[in-house]
Coordinates of C-alpha atoms and ligand atoms in Angstrom, one line a residue:
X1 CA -71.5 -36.4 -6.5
X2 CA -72.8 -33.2 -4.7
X3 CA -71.7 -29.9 -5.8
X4 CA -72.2 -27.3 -3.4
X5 CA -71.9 -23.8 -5.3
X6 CA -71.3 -20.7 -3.0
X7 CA -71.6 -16.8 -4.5
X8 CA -67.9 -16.7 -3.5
X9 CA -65.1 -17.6 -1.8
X10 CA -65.9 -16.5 1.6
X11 CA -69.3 -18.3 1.4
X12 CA -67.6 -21.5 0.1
X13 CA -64.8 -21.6 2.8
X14 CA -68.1 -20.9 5.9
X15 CA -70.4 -24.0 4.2
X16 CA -67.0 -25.7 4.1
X17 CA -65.9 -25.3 7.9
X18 CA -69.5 -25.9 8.9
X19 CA -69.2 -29.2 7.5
X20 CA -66.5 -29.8 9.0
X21 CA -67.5 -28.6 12.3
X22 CA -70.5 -30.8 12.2
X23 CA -69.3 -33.9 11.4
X24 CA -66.2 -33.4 14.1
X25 CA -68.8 -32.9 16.8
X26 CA -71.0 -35.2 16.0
X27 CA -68.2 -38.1 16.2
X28 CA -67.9 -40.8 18.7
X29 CA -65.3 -39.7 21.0
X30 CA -64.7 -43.6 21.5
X31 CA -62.5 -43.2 18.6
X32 CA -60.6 -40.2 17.4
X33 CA -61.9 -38.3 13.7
X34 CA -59.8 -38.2 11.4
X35 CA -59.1 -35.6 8.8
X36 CA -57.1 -35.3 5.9
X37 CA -55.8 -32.2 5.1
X38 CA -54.7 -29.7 1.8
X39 CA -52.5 -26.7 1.4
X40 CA -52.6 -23.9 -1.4
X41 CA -54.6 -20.6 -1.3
X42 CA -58.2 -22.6 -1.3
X43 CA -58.4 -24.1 2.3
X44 CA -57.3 -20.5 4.0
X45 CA -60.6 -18.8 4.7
X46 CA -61.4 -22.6 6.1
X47 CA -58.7 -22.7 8.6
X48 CA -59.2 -19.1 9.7
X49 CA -63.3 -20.3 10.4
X50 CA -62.2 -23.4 12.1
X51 CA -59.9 -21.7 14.2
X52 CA -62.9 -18.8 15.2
X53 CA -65.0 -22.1 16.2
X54 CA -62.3 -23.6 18.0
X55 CA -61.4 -20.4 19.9
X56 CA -64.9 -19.4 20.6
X57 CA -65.2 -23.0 21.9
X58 CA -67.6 -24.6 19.4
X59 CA -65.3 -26.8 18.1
X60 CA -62.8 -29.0 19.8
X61 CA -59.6 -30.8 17.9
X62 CA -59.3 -32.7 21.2
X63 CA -59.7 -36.2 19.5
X64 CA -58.8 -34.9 16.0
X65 CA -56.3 -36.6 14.1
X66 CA -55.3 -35.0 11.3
X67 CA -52.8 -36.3 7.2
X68 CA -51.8 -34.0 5.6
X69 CA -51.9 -34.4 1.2
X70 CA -48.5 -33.7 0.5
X71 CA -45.1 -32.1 1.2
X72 CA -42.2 -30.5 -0.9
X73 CA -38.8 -32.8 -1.3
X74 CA -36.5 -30.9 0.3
X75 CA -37.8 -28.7 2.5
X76 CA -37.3 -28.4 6.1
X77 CA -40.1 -27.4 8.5
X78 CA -38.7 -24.1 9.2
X79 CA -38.7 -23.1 5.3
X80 CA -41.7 -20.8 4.9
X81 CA -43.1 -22.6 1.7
X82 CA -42.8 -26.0 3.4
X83 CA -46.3 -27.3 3.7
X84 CA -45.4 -28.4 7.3
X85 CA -45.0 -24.4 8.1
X86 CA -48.3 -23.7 6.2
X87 CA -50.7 -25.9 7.9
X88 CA -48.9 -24.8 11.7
X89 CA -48.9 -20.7 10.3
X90 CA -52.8 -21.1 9.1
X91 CA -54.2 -24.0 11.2
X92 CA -52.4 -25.9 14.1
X93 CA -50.5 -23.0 15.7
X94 CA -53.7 -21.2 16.3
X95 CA -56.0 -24.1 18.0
X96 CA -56.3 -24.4 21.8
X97 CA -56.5 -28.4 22.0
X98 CA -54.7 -29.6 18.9
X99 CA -52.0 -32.4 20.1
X100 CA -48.9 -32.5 18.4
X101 CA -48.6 -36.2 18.5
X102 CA -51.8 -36.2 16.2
X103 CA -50.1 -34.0 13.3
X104 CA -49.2 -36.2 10.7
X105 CA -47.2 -34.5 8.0
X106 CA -45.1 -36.0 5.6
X107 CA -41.1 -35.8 6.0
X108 CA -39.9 -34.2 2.7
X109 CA -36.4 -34.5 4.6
X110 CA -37.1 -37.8 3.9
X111 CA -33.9 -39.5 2.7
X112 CA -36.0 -42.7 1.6
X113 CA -39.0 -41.7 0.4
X114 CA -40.4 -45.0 -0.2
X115 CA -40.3 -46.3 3.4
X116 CA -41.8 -42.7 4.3
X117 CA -44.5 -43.1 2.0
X118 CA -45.2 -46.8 3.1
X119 CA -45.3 -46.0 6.5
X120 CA -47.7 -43.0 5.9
X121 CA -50.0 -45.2 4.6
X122 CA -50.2 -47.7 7.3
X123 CA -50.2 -45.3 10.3
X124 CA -53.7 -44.0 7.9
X125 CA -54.9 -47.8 8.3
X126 CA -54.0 -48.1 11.7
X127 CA -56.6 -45.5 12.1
X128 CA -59.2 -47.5 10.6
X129 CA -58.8 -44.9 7.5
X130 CA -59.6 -41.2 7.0
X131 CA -63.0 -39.7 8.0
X132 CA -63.2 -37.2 5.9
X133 CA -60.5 -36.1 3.5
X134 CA -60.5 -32.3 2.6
X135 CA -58.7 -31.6 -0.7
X136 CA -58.1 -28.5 -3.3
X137 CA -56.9 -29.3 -6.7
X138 CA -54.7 -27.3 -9.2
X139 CA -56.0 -25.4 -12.6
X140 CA -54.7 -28.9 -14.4
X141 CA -56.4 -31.0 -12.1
X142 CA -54.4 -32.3 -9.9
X143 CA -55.5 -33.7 -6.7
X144 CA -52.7 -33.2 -3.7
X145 CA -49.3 -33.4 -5.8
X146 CA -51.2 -36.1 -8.2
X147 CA -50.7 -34.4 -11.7
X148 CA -52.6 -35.2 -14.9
X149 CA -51.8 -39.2 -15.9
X150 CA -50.9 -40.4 -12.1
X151 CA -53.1 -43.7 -11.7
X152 CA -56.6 -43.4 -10.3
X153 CA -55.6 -46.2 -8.1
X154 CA -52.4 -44.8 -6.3
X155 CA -50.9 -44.8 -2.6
X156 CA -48.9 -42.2 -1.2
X157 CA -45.5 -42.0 -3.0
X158 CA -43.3 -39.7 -4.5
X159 CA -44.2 -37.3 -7.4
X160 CA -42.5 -35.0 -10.0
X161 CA -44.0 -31.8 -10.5
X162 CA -45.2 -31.1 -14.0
X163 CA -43.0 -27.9 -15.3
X164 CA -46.8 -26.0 -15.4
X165 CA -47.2 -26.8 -11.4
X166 CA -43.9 -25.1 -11.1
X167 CA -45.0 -22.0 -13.1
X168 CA -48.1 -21.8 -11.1
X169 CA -47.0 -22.2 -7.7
X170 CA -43.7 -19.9 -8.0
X171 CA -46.1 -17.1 -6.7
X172 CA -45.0 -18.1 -4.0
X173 CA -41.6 -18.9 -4.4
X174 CA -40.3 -15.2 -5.5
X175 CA -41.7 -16.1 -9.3
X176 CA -39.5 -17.8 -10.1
X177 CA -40.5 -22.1 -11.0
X178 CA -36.6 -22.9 -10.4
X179 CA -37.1 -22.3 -6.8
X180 CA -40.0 -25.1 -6.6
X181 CA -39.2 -27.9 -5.6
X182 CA -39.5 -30.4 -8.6
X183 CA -40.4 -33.3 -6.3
X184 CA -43.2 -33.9 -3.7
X185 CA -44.6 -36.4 -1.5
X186 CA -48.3 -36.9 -2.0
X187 CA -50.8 -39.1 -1.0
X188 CA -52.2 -41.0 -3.9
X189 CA -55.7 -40.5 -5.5
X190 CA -56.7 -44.2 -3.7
X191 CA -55.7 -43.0 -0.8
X192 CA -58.2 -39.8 -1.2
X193 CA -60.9 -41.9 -2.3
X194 CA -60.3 -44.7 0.5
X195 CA -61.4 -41.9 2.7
X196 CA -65.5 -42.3 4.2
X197 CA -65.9 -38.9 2.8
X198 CA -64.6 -36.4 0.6
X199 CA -64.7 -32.9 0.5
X200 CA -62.7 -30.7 -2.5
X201 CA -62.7 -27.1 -2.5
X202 CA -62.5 -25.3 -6.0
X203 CA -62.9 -21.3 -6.5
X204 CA -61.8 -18.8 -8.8
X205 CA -62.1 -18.2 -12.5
X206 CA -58.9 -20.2 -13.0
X207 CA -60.2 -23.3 -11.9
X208 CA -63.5 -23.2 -13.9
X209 CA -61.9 -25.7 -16.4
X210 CA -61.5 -28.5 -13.9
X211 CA -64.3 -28.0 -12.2
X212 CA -65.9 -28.8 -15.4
X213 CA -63.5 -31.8 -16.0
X214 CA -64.6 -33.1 -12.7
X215 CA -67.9 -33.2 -12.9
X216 CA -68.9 -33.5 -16.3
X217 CA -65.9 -35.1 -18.1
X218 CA -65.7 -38.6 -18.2
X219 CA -63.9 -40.4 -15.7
X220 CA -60.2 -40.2 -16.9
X221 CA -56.2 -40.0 -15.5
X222 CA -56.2 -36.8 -17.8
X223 CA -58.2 -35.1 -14.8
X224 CA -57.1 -37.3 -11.7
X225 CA -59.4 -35.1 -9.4
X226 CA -62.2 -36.8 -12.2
X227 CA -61.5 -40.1 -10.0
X228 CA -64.1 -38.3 -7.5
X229 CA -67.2 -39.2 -9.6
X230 CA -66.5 -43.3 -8.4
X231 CA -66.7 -42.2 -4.8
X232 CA -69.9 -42.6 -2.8
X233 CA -69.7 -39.8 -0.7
X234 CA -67.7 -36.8 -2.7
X235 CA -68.7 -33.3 -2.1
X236 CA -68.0 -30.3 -4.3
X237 CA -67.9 -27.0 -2.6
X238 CA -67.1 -24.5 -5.2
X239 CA -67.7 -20.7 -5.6
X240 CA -69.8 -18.8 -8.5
X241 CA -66.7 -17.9 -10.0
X242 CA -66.0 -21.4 -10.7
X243 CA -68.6 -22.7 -12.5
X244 CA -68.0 -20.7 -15.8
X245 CA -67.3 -23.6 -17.5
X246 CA -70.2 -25.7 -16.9
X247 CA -73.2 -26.4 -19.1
X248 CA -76.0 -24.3 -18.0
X249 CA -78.1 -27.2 -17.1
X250 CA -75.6 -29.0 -14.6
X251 CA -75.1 -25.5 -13.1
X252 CA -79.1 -25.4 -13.2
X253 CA -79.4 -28.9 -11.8
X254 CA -76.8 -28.2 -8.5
X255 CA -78.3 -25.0 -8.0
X256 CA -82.0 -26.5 -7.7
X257 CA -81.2 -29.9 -6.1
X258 CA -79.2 -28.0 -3.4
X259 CA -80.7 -25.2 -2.7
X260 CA -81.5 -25.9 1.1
X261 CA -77.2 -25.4 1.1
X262 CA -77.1 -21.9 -0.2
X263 CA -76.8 -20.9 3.1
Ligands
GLP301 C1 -50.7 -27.3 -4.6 C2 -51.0 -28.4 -3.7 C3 -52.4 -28.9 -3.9 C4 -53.4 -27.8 -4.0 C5 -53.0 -26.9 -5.1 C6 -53.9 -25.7 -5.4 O1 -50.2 -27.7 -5.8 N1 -50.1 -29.5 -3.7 O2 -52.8 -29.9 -2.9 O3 -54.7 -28.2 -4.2 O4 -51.7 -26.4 -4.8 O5 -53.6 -24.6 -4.7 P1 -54.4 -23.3 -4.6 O6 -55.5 -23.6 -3.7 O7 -53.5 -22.3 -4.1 O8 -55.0 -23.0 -6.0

């Protein structure tokens, strides 16, 4: 697994869209790219580059298809915490070429979440899979909705939220964890690492813990984002801030063997 560690956020969120950028333009256009997707506070400062690439016509999302992770249960589009209104306030509604018909979001209107899920899943496959899945995880670990003790080998289903998920993401939900939602749909961590590639963004002091579970912990349900270390092509790109909880010789050890990254 690489870990790409940035001084801080802004640094990780330019290596990240670069990445991105790069291995967009440098697809086939005989078939489109596609891209998974997260929401939360760590894939911002990567919209906002993609978009200046994509307006400044560097970039095109022409023949981008993109999944999204996950989706609150519950919440219409037009609700301001839905994740559907995230990615189109911070991503789509921004980009000059993006076509609608290649949003794929999950329903959390859903009223049978199962068939929803299922069919998620297959449209993926009728892609031929995800190109490259971007991903952020939560200070517990989890990876889309999937918290601590989901199976490393799950689709895209429905998920309770852990009460601590709740706590932390009431920031935005006027502080208060009764407003969450207390289901989700979510990919599952098999469909993550089905993906070709993988890239997971972690920053901040409060997610030094996990990045530490998920590259130095063993390989364990505890962490599901740990599931990461069995993939072939799994980046890390994490800030400074981050990596308080790793030994100093794996901090060392990323630092020296990537060094050409530190942009
Ligand atoms: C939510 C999302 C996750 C995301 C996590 C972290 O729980 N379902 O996909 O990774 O938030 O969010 P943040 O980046 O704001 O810390």
């Amino acid at each position: 697994m690489r870990v790409v560690i940035q001084e801080n956020y802004e640094k990780m969120c330019k290596w990240a869209a670069d990445y991105i950028a790069a291995k967009i333009n440098a697809h086939s256009e005989d078939r489109p790219f596609v891209l998974g997707l997260p929401t939360g506070s760590s894939p911002i400062g990567v919209y906002r580059e993609l978009v200046k690439k994509n307006q400044a016509g560097e970039l095109s999302f022409a023949n981008v298809v993109t999944f999204n992770m996950d989706e609150y249960l519950g919440l219409p589009h037009e609700h301001d915490q839905s994740y559907w209104y995230f990615m189109h306030d911070n991503l789509f509604d921004h980009l000059t070429d993006m076509k609608p018909e290649n949003i794929n979001i999950l329903n959390g209107m859903t009223d049978d979440p199962e068939a929803e899920c299922a069919a998620y899943e297959a449209k993926i496959a009728s892609y031929g899979g995800i190109d490259l899945f971007m991903g952020g995880i939560g200070v517990d670990g989890h990876l889309a909705f999937n918290e601590p003790f989901t199976s490393l080998s799950s689709r895209t289903g429905l998920r309770a939220l852990t009460t601590d998920t709740r706590i932390v993401n009431s920031r935005f939900f006027g502080n208060d964890p009764e407003k969450v939602p207390a289901y989700a749909l979510s990919v599952g961590i098999g469909t993550v690492t089905d993906s070709k590639e993988v890239l997971v963004l972690i920053n901040g002091h409060n997610k030094a813990r996990a990045l530490a579970a998920t590259v130095q912990g063993g390989v364990s349900q505890q962490w599901t984002c740990s599931a990461l270390q069995l993939h072939n092509a799994a980046i890390i790109a994490c800030d400074e801030a981050a990596c308080g909880e790793l030994t100093v010789d794996a901090y060392k050890y990323f630092l020296d063997i990537e060094k050409e990254e530190r942009l």
